[in-house]
Short mmCIF file of C-alpha atoms in Angstrom, two decimals:
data_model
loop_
_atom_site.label_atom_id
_atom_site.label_comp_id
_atom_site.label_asym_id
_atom_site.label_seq_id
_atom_site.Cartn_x
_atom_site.Cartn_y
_atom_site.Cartn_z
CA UNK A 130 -56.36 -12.40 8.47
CA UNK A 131 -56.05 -11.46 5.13
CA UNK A 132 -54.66 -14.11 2.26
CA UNK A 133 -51.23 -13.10 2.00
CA UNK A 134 -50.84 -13.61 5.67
CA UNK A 135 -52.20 -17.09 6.04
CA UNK A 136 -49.98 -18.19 2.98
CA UNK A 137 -47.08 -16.40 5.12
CA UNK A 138 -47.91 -18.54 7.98
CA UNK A 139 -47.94 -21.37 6.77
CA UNK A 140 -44.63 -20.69 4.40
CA UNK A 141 -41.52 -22.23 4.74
CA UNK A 142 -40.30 -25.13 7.37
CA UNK A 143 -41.39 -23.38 10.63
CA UNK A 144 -43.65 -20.07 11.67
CA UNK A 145 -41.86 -17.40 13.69
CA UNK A 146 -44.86 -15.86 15.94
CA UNK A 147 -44.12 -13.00 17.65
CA UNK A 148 -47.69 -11.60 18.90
CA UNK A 149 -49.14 -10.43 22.28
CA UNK A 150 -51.15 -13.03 24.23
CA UNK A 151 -54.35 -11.19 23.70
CA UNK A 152 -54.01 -11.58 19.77
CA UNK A 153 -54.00 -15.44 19.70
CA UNK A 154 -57.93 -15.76 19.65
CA UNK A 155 -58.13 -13.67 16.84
CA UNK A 156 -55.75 -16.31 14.68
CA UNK A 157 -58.03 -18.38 12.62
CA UNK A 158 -58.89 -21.67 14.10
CA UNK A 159 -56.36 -24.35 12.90
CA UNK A 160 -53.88 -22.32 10.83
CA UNK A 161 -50.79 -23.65 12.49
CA UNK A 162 -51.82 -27.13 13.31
CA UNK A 163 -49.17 -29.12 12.26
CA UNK A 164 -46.83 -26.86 12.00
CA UNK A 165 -43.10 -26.07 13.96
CA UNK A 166 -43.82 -22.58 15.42
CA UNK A 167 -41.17 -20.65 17.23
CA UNK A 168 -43.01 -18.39 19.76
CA UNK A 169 -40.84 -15.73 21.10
CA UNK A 170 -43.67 -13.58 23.36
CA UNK A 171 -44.28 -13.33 26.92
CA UNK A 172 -46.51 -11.91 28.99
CA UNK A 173 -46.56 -8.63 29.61
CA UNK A 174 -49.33 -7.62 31.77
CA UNK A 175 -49.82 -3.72 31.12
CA UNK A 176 -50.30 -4.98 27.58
CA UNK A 177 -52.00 -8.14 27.88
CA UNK A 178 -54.21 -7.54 30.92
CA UNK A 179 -54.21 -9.86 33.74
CA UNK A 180 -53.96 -13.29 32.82
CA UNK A 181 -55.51 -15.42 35.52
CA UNK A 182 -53.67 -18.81 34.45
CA UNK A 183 -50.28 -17.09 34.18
CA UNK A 184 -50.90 -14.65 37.75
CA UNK A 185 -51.56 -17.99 39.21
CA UNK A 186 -48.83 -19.92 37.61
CA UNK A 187 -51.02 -22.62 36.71
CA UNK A 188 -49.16 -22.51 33.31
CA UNK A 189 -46.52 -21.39 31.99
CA UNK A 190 -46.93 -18.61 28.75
CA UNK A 191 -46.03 -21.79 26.70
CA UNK A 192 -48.13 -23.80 28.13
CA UNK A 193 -50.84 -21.09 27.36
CA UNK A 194 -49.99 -20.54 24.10
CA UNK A 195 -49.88 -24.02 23.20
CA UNK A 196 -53.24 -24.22 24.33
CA UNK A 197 -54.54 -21.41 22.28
CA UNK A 198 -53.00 -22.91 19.09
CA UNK A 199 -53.81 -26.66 19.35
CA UNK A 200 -52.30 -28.66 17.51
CA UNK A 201 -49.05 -26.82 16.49
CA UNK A 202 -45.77 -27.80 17.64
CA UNK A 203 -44.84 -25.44 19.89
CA UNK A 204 -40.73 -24.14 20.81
CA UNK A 205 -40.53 -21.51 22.82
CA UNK A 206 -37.34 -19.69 21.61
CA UNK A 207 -35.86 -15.84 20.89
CA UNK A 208 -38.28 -14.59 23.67
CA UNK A 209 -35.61 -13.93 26.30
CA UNK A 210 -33.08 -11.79 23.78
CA UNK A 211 -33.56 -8.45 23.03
CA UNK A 212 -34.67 -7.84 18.83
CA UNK A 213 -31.54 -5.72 18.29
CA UNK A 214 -29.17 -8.20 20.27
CA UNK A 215 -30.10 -10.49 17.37
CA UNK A 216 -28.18 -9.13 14.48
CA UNK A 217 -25.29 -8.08 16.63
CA UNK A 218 -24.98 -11.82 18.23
CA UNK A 219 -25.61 -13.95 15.31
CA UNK A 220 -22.56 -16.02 13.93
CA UNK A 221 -21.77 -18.24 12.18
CA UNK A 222 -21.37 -21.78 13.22
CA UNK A 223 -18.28 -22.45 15.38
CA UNK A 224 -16.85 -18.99 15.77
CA UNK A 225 -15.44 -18.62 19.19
CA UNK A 226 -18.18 -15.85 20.06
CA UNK A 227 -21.16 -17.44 19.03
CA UNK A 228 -23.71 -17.07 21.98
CA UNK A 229 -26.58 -19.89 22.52
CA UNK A 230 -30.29 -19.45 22.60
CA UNK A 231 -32.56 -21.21 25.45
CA UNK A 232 -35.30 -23.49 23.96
CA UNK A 233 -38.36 -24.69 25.40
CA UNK A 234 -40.57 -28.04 24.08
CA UNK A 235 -42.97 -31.04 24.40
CA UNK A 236 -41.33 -32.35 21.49
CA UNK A 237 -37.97 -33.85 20.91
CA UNK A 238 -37.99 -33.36 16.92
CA UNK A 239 -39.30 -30.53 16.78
CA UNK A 240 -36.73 -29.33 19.56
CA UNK A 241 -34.14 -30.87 17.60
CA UNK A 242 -35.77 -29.02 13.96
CA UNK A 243 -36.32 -25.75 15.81
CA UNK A 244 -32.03 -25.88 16.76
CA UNK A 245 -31.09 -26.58 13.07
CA UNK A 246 -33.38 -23.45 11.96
CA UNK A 247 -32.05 -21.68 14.35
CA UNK A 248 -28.48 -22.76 14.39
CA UNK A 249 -28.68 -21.54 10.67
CA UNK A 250 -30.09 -18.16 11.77
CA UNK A 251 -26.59 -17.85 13.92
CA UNK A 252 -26.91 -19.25 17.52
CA UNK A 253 -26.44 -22.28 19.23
CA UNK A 254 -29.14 -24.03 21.61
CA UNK A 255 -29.75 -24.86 25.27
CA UNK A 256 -32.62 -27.25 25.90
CA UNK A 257 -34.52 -25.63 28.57
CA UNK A 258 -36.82 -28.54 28.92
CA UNK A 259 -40.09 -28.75 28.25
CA UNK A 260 -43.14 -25.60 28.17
CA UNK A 261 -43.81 -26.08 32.03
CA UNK A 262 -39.84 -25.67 32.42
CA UNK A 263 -39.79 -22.68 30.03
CA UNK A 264 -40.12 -20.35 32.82
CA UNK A 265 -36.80 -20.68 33.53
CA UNK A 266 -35.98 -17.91 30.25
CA UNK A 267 -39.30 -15.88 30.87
CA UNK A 268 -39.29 -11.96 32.38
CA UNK A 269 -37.16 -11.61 35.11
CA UNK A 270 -36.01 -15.22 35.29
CA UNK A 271 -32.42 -15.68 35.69
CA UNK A 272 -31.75 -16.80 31.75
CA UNK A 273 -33.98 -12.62 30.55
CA UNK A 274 -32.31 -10.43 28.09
CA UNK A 275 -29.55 -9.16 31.14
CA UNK A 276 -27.25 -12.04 30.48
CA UNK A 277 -27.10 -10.74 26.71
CA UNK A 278 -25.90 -7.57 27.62
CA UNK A 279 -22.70 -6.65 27.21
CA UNK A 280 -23.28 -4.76 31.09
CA UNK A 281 -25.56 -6.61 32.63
CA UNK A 282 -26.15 -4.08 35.50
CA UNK A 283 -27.00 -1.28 33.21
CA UNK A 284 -30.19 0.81 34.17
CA UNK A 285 -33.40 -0.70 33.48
CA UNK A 286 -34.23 2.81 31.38
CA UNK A 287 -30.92 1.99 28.97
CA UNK A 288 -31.59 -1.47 28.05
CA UNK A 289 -33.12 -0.95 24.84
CA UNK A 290 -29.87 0.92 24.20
CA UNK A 291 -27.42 -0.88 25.59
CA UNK A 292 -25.28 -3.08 23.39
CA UNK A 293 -24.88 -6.81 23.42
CA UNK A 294 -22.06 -9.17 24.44
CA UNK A 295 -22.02 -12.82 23.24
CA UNK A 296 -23.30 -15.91 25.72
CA UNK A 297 -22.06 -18.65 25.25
CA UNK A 298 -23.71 -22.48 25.79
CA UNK A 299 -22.02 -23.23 29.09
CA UNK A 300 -22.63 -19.90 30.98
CA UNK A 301 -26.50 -20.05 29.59
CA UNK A 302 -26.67 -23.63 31.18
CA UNK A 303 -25.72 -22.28 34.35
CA UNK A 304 -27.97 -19.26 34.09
CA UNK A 305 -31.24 -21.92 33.63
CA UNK A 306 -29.87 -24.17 36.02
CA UNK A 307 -30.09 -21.18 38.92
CA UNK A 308 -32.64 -19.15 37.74
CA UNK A 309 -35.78 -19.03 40.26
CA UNK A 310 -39.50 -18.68 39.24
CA UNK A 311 -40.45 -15.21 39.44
CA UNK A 312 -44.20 -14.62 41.05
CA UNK A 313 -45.51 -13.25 37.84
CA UNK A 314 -48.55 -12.04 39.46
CA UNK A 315 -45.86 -9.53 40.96
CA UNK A 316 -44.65 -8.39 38.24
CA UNK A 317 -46.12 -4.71 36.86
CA UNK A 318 -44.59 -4.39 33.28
#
């Protein structure tokens, strides 16, 4: 990594890392221990490879990730919401339409930091429970970018494309509460 991106890393009150799986080994040992950092990636296994752990559910992709950075303080969070959903779903605090975000942690205050942050950024916050729980809002799982859409039964090959519809706290609950563990050594994308 070059300067400018450690100081960005470790800028500010919490890191946002959105990178594949196969790029953690290449961060430099200990630059986010200590620190809050929002992951928002999954696994992906045409891009990532086969991940033994994960194909084996041994771990969750939290889990994994928190054992590739140790000693951050790890929330899993905006990994289930599509990028452009973002912008069009973000409000402010108590509007009517303001949808909620599924968060992941071992934690408690950094749970509770990583809402404020993102309650600022425009969403409100289900706790999801802990890394080995965050499956729950992974690929697939019942709480996946679908239940953002404003039709959730719209062709895989439109999703990117389709717009968003707000979620709000109670029907994400429910959506974590019945979601079922998908056999990620199944899945293909």
């Amino acid at each position: 990594m070059k300067l400018g991106e450690v100081e960005a890393a470790r800028a500010g009150e919490a890191t946002v890392l959105s990178i594949p799986l196969t790029a953690y080994r290449d961060l430099p040992a200990g630059l986010l221990e200590g620190r809050t950092v929002l992951s928002t990636g999954n696994y992906y296994p045409f891009r990532d490879g086969r991940i033994t752990e994960l194909d084996s559910e041994e771990v969750t992709t939290a889990e994994l990730e928190q054992q590739l950075l140790p000693g951050a303080l790890l929330v899993k969070a905006f990994n289930n919401i599509l990028a452009h959903h973002i912008p069009q779903l973000a409000r402010p605090a108590g509007a009517l339409d303001r949808s909620a975000l599924p968060i992941a942690g071992d934690d408690r205050g950094v749970k509770v930091r990583a809402a404020e942050l993102i309650g600022r950024l425009g969403f409100d916050t289900v706790d999801a429970g802990t890394l080995d729980e965050s499956w729950r809002f992974e690929p697939e799982a019942g709480a996946y970018t679908r239940i953002y859409l404003a039709d959730p039964d719209v062709p895989a090959e439109d999703i990117m494309q389709a717009p968003a519809a707000p979620l709000p706290a109670d029907k994400l609950q429910e959506a974590l509460r019945t979601a079922r563990r998908v056999k990620v050594a199944a899945r293909t994308f």
